[in-house]
Amino acid sequence: MIADLSLYLVTDPALCGERGVVDTVRHAVDGGVRVVQLRDKQATDAEITAQLIELSRAIGGRSLLLVNDRLDAAIAAREAGARVDGVHLGQGDASVLRARSELGPDALIGLTANNRAHLDAALALPAGTVDYLGVGVIRPTKTKPDHPPALGVDGFRAFAAASPLPCVAIGGVGIDDTEALRDAGAAGLAVVSALCAAEDPAETAAAFVQRWRAAGVPRVLSIAGSDPSGGAGVQADLKSIAASGGYGMAVITALTAQNTQGVRAVHVPPIDFLREQLHAISDDIVIDAVKIGMLANAEVIRTVVEWLDAARPPIVVVDPVMVATSGDRLLDAEAEHALGALLARADVITPNLGELGVLVGRDIDGWDDALAAGAVLSTAIGARVLVKGGHLDGAEAPDALIGAGTTIEFTDARIETRNTHGTGCSLSSALATRLARGEAPDDAVAGSRAWLRESLREGEALMVGRGHGPINHFAGLWARGGLETRPSAEGIATDWWERISGIRSDIDGLPFIRALADGTLGREAFVFYLEQDALYLREYARVLAEASRLAPTSAEQAFWAHSAHGSIVGELELHASWLTPDAGVSAETFAAERAPATMAYLDHLRATAFTGDYAELIAAILPCFWLYDDLGRRLHAGEFGEYACDPQHPYASWLATYADPAFEQATVQAIAYVAEAAVSASPERRSRMHRAFEISAAHELAFFAAPL
Ligand SMILES: Cc1ncc(COP(=O)(O)OP(=O)(O)O)c(N)n1
Ligand SMILES: Cc1ncsc1CCOP(=O)(O)O
Ligand SMILES: [Mg+2]
């Protein structure tokens, strides 16, 4: 096992004061110290042996335990049953060769090195004799009065750059040195007074750990099954880890033959091979977090638990893959039982509602019941539980982080998509990575959820498979990194408007528009237009109502319903204000035939509504908003001659209705809904949307051309 040297406590009895060394160590390990070195120049070997035995009990395997210099005391403590992982030796201390010989190949042996000569001597030793170097002092320190000349951070950087062995920085190191020393190549920070003299060693250690994590790229190991379709399993984990700022690694517990439509076969390699994979990683790479997914059977689970106890990764997130999206149980009874030991070693578990039910032994009945069950489970396993409400019905998709005496709920509008394959794997891997980057649990959950949502929104555009497709793990990064694979909403709106510029200039040039603008439009032609507009608006209102029915969110549902109401009111207004006997219009207006242009336009809208495709329908609806708003505002602004703005204009009050600010706002909103739907649509669907939009624009031209 390679040692995690990130936060390394060297004890000093004087600095530990009344609290004493053992309690100081206990609290510091609680806070995240990964290596403890007992250092006491005055104590006898027997006293050191006794302290090692006591420290071994206090640490309980949660950290490595070394002793400074006293090799014989270490051997004696081991013989007494204490877990002593190794020694740290100075240039003038016991021989590292003897230490390696006495303590064996798995012991952790460190050597002090302050200069080039020390480094050369260390590198001249047989390979594997020394595991790391203690390099300092970074700055002068009273803790070791006979310290060598200070190296400073730059001196440390030069030393580390020349050393193939991991170097921990020591001597005057405080928490504000964390980022600089990690950047300088430190494998860890060795501190004495910063922790021994701390008022709260646990809190101080946790602060060191948070700063250390935030200053580096976390090395995150996924232990899960393989999904060749790339949407779930280790494939999804690696993408999620990378997308969340980590370096992903993967040990494969099982091979599945699956795609977006289901699992065809599962192959579990020999258990020794799983063990080999696990140790190949932990013998060479410091692991900052582990995410555990599919563990096919009890033997696999036990093997992973055994490795966890040996490797002791600082963060363990378990996605208890037990219940498939279909509801099928994925583990047999023996495996479900063995899972208990794994959960006891987790920091966070992320069950869906089906898995939560299995873990608490009952069906979950709604969200409140899920919160209650999550609290029971969190207490039982001593870990946080991220209860995922994605399988609930309804417009909201809640999650809750339960543990450490708190329940933090998160909720957003559900994203309607079939592409949900691998969301559980992806969320838990993103969470593990964010925790390993030093984010607080609630921030890590919030950030992971936000990332998952932008990935969900973009999944359909990947067009992967005919079943439940994957999310796009890199959607946000591609968009922000200029790898624009999809236009922005603004880009689509601009593009579509530009692509009907010919239609728009044709409308501007129509005799009807020209005559309307300069007031020469005959009454008969105007009344004909109004009659057709009234006939159109009545049917247009039905199409808008259909858009409201199909709308995916309540906000869009309300918008299109309000627009349908406005269309009916507009049509009634036309009757009340214009289509009256005074206006020379008979009451039999609706006996009037729909002009071919009106009929064709309405047939197009109704045919599009019949497809049931919300995005395509609102694209067909949009030109009526957009072209009227644009034309009306330009007419009203005098672009077709100042007379169009003159209150004396024969059609002044009609012209005014199409410069209405409320209609302009409605148009802006309609454009936004269509553009957003187009962004998240597949290329094929976006093409159908644009076609429906263009055909409606052409019908608008024909509609304006009909009267003259
Ligand atoms: C990690 C680490 N580095 C250096 C030391 C210094 O050890 P010490 O015995 O105090 O001084 P030397 O004898 O090594 O010069 C250490 N204890 N730990
Ligand atoms: C043991 C040791 N070796 C080099 S400096 C030192 C003491 C470091 O103490 P502090 O972290 O309080 O500066
Ligand atoms: Mg020494």
XYZ file of C-alpha atoms in Angstrom, residues 184-659:
476
model
C 5.877 22.943 -4.838
C 5.499 19.186 -5.079
C 4.985 18.180 -1.465
C 3.497 14.725 -0.940
C 2.297 16.023 2.409
C 2.719 18.463 5.270
C 4.529 17.305 8.426
C 3.511 19.528 11.297
C 4.204 19.630 15.028
C 3.105 22.835 16.723
C 0.338 23.654 14.226
C -1.525 20.610 15.553
C -0.009 19.747 18.940
C -0.506 23.281 20.196
C -3.872 23.773 18.496
C -6.831 24.496 20.738
C -8.879 21.981 18.728
C -6.617 19.554 16.858
C -9.578 17.913 15.095
C -10.846 21.204 13.730
C -7.350 22.334 12.762
C -6.618 19.023 11.057
C -9.892 19.230 9.128
C -8.982 22.732 8.010
C -5.576 21.539 6.806
C -7.263 18.649 4.950
C -9.805 20.932 3.284
C -7.111 23.321 2.078
C -4.900 20.447 0.936
C -7.732 18.861 -1.051
C -8.794 22.122 -2.636
C -5.219 22.734 -3.779
C -4.896 19.585 -5.850
C -6.571 17.306 -8.421
C -8.220 14.456 -6.556
C -7.356 10.902 -7.575
C -10.697 9.121 -7.520
C -11.101 5.378 -7.881
C -14.295 3.861 -9.196
C -14.940 0.253 -8.169
C -17.875 -0.831 -10.306
C -19.108 -2.801 -13.276
C -18.428 -2.054 -16.926
C -21.197 -0.730 -19.183
C -19.973 -0.944 -22.793
C -22.599 1.558 -23.905
C -20.743 4.184 -21.875
C -23.761 5.515 -20.053
C -23.333 3.836 -16.678
C -20.749 1.850 -14.725
C -17.070 2.684 -14.677
C -17.361 4.381 -18.033
C -19.862 6.892 -16.659
C -17.865 7.164 -13.430
C -14.673 8.120 -15.260
C -16.495 10.765 -17.310
C -18.214 12.123 -14.205
C -14.967 12.270 -12.236
C -13.210 14.091 -15.056
C -16.114 16.466 -15.568
C -16.035 17.244 -11.843
C -12.325 18.073 -11.771
C -10.794 14.776 -10.739
C -8.430 12.169 -12.108
C -10.467 9.009 -12.562
C -9.320 5.430 -12.173
C -11.411 2.275 -12.379
C -11.334 -1.248 -10.990
C -13.873 -3.419 -12.766
C -15.910 -5.787 -10.624
C -18.033 -7.240 -13.395
C -18.364 -7.076 -17.153
C -21.860 -6.498 -18.464
C -23.138 -6.820 -22.006
C -25.694 -4.047 -22.054
C -26.983 -1.116 -24.056
C -29.630 1.563 -23.635
C -32.351 -1.053 -23.833
C -31.155 -3.396 -21.100
C -28.615 -5.892 -19.747
C -28.016 -9.019 -21.848
C -25.326 -10.784 -19.828
C -23.015 -10.313 -16.834
C -19.582 -11.861 -16.410
C -17.815 -11.738 -13.046
C -14.052 -12.267 -13.451
C -12.198 -14.479 -10.943
C -12.098 -12.844 -7.526
C -8.284 -12.941 -7.421
C -8.231 -10.685 -10.445
C -10.379 -8.145 -8.629
C -7.950 -8.266 -5.711
C -5.004 -7.817 -8.091
C -6.647 -4.773 -9.666
C -7.323 -3.193 -6.288
C -3.800 -3.699 -4.980
C -2.209 -2.650 -8.251
C -3.796 0.749 -7.674
C -3.262 1.123 -3.937
C 0.353 -0.083 -4.137
C 1.203 2.741 -6.493
C -1.279 5.610 -6.291
C -2.502 7.681 -3.356
C -6.275 7.445 -3.538
C -8.195 10.545 -2.423
C -11.674 9.072 -2.791
C -13.367 5.856 -3.763
C -16.753 5.499 -5.401
C -18.254 2.048 -5.183
C -20.983 0.992 -7.602
C -22.084 -2.426 -8.815
C -20.662 -5.275 -6.731
C -22.060 -8.381 -8.332
C -22.083 -10.832 -5.419
C -21.168 -11.437 -1.782
C -17.625 -12.560 -2.578
C -16.936 -9.381 -4.521
C -18.348 -7.300 -1.685
C -16.210 -9.058 0.918
C -13.105 -8.605 -1.203
C -13.728 -4.876 -1.549
C -14.409 -4.544 2.192
C -11.134 -6.334 2.961
C -9.264 -3.994 0.639
C -10.930 -0.905 2.126
C -9.679 -1.938 5.567
C -6.150 -2.210 4.203
C -6.111 0.842 1.943
C -8.168 3.145 4.137
C -9.160 5.698 1.464
C -10.169 8.976 3.156
C -13.497 9.269 1.346
C -15.807 6.382 0.461
C -19.032 6.965 -1.468
C -21.212 3.934 -2.033
C -23.914 3.854 -4.677
C -25.713 0.688 -3.510
C -26.594 -0.673 -6.950
C -29.226 -3.155 -5.832
C -32.387 -2.269 -7.702
C -32.549 -1.655 -11.459
C -34.548 1.198 -12.940
C -37.027 -1.495 -13.907
C -37.382 -2.385 -10.206
C -35.593 -5.735 -10.578
C -33.415 -6.746 -7.604
C -29.807 -7.012 -8.811
C -28.216 -8.748 -5.804
C -29.042 -12.072 -4.203
C -29.860 -12.320 -0.481
C -26.285 -13.232 0.482
C -24.924 -10.193 -1.341
C -27.527 -7.869 0.167
C -26.483 -9.150 3.583
C -22.781 -8.672 2.837
C -23.510 -5.116 1.755
C -23.986 -4.149 5.407
C -20.257 -4.420 6.085
C -19.532 -2.230 3.090
C -22.008 0.465 4.117
C -20.404 0.576 7.568
C -17.218 1.777 5.859
C -18.924 4.451 3.755
C -18.888 8.194 4.341
C -21.881 8.737 2.067
C -24.322 6.321 0.448
C -26.619 7.299 -2.400
C -29.628 4.962 -2.604
C -32.562 5.499 -4.902
C -35.970 4.939 -3.314
C -36.058 1.260 -4.236
C -32.624 0.668 -2.712
C -33.525 2.710 0.354
C -36.526 0.466 0.850
C -34.387 -2.671 0.677
C -31.861 -1.192 3.123
C -34.479 -0.266 5.722
C -36.527 -3.383 5.068
C -39.775 -1.836 3.880
C -41.376 -0.110 0.906
C -41.023 3.660 0.828
C -44.309 5.548 0.620
C -43.642 9.020 -0.715
C -41.014 11.663 -0.053
C -41.669 12.295 3.639
C -41.394 8.572 4.299
C -38.150 8.525 2.306
C -36.723 11.263 4.539
C -37.673 9.299 7.639
C -36.140 6.099 6.252
C -32.991 7.978 5.271
C -32.568 9.259 8.821
C -32.962 5.740 10.218
C -30.395 4.384 7.772
C -27.920 7.200 8.392
C -27.999 6.545 12.129
C -27.717 2.819 11.624
C -24.607 2.941 9.418
C -23.039 6.103 10.811
C -22.798 7.748 7.422
C -24.542 10.416 5.426
C -27.332 9.268 3.155
C -28.168 11.092 -0.059
C -31.769 10.083 -0.649
C -32.596 10.477 -4.346
C -36.199 11.255 -5.199
C -35.810 10.951 -8.939
C -38.097 7.939 -9.116
C -40.977 9.879 -7.539
C -43.798 11.083 -9.779
C -44.565 14.752 -10.183
C -43.048 17.920 -11.547
C -40.350 18.180 -8.897
C -37.207 16.052 -8.520
C -36.075 16.255 -4.867
C -32.959 14.919 -3.158
C -31.962 15.105 0.492
C -28.627 14.821 2.286
C -29.269 13.275 5.674
C -26.716 12.783 8.413
C -24.671 14.382 11.199
C -27.977 15.441 12.734
C -29.202 17.420 9.720
C -31.449 16.950 6.711
C -30.728 19.238 3.768
C -33.268 19.079 0.948
C -32.645 20.057 -2.653
C -35.326 20.273 -5.319
C -35.704 21.423 -8.901
C -38.258 21.055 -11.646
C -38.013 17.606 -13.131
C -36.220 17.494 -16.477
C -38.371 15.570 -18.896
C -36.090 13.199 -20.783
C -35.773 9.500 -21.510
C -31.997 9.839 -21.297
C -31.558 8.929 -17.649
C -29.308 5.866 -17.994
C -26.447 6.082 -15.505
C -27.630 9.140 -13.600
C -27.124 7.391 -10.248
C -23.592 6.283 -11.102
C -22.752 9.712 -12.411
C -24.122 11.635 -9.448
C -22.268 9.528 -6.869
C -18.989 9.803 -8.782
C -19.334 13.550 -9.108
C -20.095 13.735 -5.385
C -17.023 11.672 -4.450
C -14.855 13.916 -6.604
C -16.211 17.133 -5.163
C -15.756 15.864 -1.612
C -12.173 14.959 -2.516
C -11.719 18.510 -3.745
C -12.504 19.716 -0.251
C -16.094 20.811 -0.809
C -18.375 20.620 2.210
C -20.948 17.795 1.870
C -23.909 20.072 1.193
C -21.969 22.133 -1.341
C -20.714 18.975 -3.006
C -24.267 17.655 -3.346
C -25.556 20.973 -4.681
C -22.716 21.209 -7.198
C -23.109 17.609 -8.311
C -26.849 18.051 -8.810
C -26.391 21.212 -10.866
C -23.824 19.456 -13.043
C -26.126 16.454 -13.436
C -29.014 18.666 -14.543
C -27.033 20.364 -17.299
C -25.845 16.901 -18.361
C -29.402 15.549 -18.364
C -30.655 18.460 -20.471
C -28.056 17.720 -23.125
C -28.341 13.944 -23.197
C -30.919 13.622 -25.941
C -28.751 15.489 -28.435
C -26.125 12.731 -28.204
C -28.633 10.417 -29.911
C -27.122 7.330 -28.236
C -29.265 4.244 -28.508
C -32.958 3.621 -28.920
C -33.722 3.055 -25.265
C -32.947 5.087 -22.181
C -29.907 6.953 -23.418
C -27.082 8.472 -21.375
C -26.528 11.992 -20.094
C -23.902 14.233 -21.672
C -21.298 14.390 -18.920
C -19.326 17.150 -20.629
C -22.174 19.342 -21.919
C -21.388 22.241 -19.669
C -17.653 22.020 -20.241
C -18.077 21.869 -24.012
C -20.385 24.881 -23.954
C -18.118 26.909 -21.651
C -14.928 25.710 -23.312
C -15.886 26.803 -26.769
C -16.320 23.219 -27.969
C -19.736 24.349 -29.011
C -21.462 21.282 -30.309
C -24.805 22.923 -29.898
C -25.906 26.491 -30.632
C -26.976 28.700 -27.790
C -30.574 29.827 -27.445
C -29.571 33.309 -28.630
C -27.725 31.806 -31.563
C -30.747 29.817 -32.659
C -33.092 32.816 -32.405
C -30.735 35.004 -34.410
C -30.199 32.290 -36.997
C -33.906 31.535 -37.483
C -34.806 35.240 -37.762
C -32.073 35.749 -40.309
C -33.215 32.768 -42.320
C -36.653 34.317 -42.879
C -35.236 37.702 -43.866
C -36.475 37.133 -47.413
C -40.006 36.530 -46.218
C -39.781 39.553 -43.968
C -38.683 41.878 -46.757
C -41.395 40.456 -49.012
C -43.982 41.288 -46.332
C -42.619 44.824 -46.094
C -43.019 45.228 -49.834
C -46.626 43.964 -50.051
C -49.211 46.402 -51.479
C -51.423 45.687 -48.436
C -48.702 46.774 -45.997
C -47.752 49.809 -48.078
C -51.394 50.913 -48.429
C -52.019 50.266 -44.740
C -48.992 52.381 -43.789
C -49.814 55.343 -46.003
C -53.532 55.204 -45.216
C -54.659 54.563 -48.788
C -55.879 51.020 -48.012
C -59.469 50.637 -49.171
C -62.147 49.811 -46.631
C -63.121 46.613 -48.375
C -59.601 45.222 -48.330
C -59.177 46.221 -44.685
C -62.419 44.574 -43.625
C -61.487 41.461 -45.631
C -58.204 41.312 -43.719
C -59.969 41.790 -40.363
C -62.514 39.087 -41.143
C -59.775 36.625 -42.019
C -57.792 37.678 -38.939
C -60.836 37.013 -36.735
C -61.345 33.589 -38.327
C -57.629 32.866 -37.858
C -57.444 34.017 -34.223
C -60.315 31.793 -33.141
C -58.484 28.682 -34.445
C -55.062 29.993 -33.424
C -56.382 30.109 -29.856
C -57.105 26.381 -30.006
C -53.571 25.688 -31.202
C -52.164 27.783 -28.355
C -54.322 25.854 -25.919
C -52.829 22.627 -27.281
C -49.349 24.014 -26.722
C -50.364 24.733 -23.145
C -51.568 21.159 -22.727
C -48.273 19.753 -24.043
C -46.025 22.176 -22.137
C -43.395 20.431 -19.906
C -43.352 23.047 -17.168
C -46.073 24.922 -15.373
C -44.583 28.247 -16.425
C -44.860 27.361 -20.114
C -48.287 25.863 -19.567
C -49.490 29.152 -18.111
C -47.843 31.237 -20.827
C -49.473 29.451 -23.743
C -52.835 29.316 -21.961
C -52.627 33.060 -21.369
C -51.741 33.573 -25.013
C -54.740 31.487 -26.072
C -56.926 33.675 -23.902
C -55.365 36.769 -25.475
C -56.053 35.429 -28.944
C -59.733 34.905 -28.202
C -59.977 38.301 -26.543
C -58.249 39.818 -29.595
C -60.702 38.152 -31.902
C -63.668 39.346 -29.830
C -62.105 42.802 -29.786
C -61.985 42.795 -33.561
C -65.702 42.151 -33.616
C -66.490 44.706 -30.979
C -64.364 47.435 -32.488
C -64.182 46.766 -36.186
C -66.423 44.071 -37.525
C -69.612 46.027 -36.850
C -72.441 47.310 -39.037
C -70.900 50.801 -38.702
C -67.854 49.351 -40.280
C -70.022 48.038 -43.061
C -69.563 44.475 -41.923
C -72.494 42.154 -41.822
C -73.031 40.064 -38.694
C -72.571 37.011 -40.903
C -68.824 37.493 -40.792
C -68.221 33.926 -39.859
C -70.369 32.810 -42.698
C -67.566 34.302 -44.746
C -65.379 31.706 -46.330
C -61.870 31.267 -44.960
C -59.602 32.560 -47.683
C -57.206 29.907 -49.070
C -54.322 31.586 -47.262
C -56.172 31.429 -43.957
C -57.170 27.825 -44.467
C -53.673 26.721 -45.469
C -52.093 28.465 -42.487
C -54.543 26.938 -40.033
C -54.152 23.495 -41.586
C -50.379 23.752 -41.077
C -50.813 24.728 -37.440
C -53.347 22.049 -36.726
C -51.285 19.372 -38.476
C -48.282 20.342 -36.360
C -50.401 20.266 -33.200
C -51.524 16.778 -34.183
C -47.920 15.488 -34.000
C -48.062 16.013 -30.246
C -44.532 17.360 -30.362
C -44.488 20.390 -28.064
C -41.226 21.817 -29.382
C -42.313 21.573 -33.016
C -45.697 23.107 -32.245
C -44.370 26.193 -30.483
C -41.921 26.686 -33.357
C -44.900 26.778 -35.742
C -46.722 29.188 -33.425
C -43.827 31.618 -33.084
C -43.952 33.567 -36.421
C -47.396 34.923 -35.597
C -45.951 36.511 -32.459
C -42.632 37.529 -33.908
C -43.638 38.947 -37.314
C -46.627 40.879 -35.985
C -44.649 42.344 -33.120
C -41.779 43.331 -35.418
C -44.053 44.758 -38.149
C -46.343 46.525 -35.735
C -43.504 48.210 -33.880
C -41.854 49.328 -37.128
C -45.137 50.653 -38.517
C -45.763 52.445 -35.244
C -42.219 53.791 -35.233
C -42.714 55.415 -38.632
C -40.394 53.123 -40.571
C -43.045 53.026 -43.315
C -43.573 56.779 -43.196
C -44.504 59.150 -40.441
C -48.176 59.093 -41.411
C -48.496 55.609 -39.929
C -47.963 57.264 -36.522
C -50.365 60.095 -37.162
C -53.457 60.006 -34.920
C -55.398 61.158 -37.968
C -54.430 57.951 -39.799
C -57.642 56.128 -40.806
C -56.398 52.947 -39.117
C -54.474 54.611 -36.250
C -56.202 52.699 -33.458
C -55.679 49.352 -35.203
C -52.023 50.078 -35.790
C -51.653 50.945 -32.111
C -52.764 47.467 -31.014
C -49.656 45.906 -32.576
C -47.239 48.215 -30.775
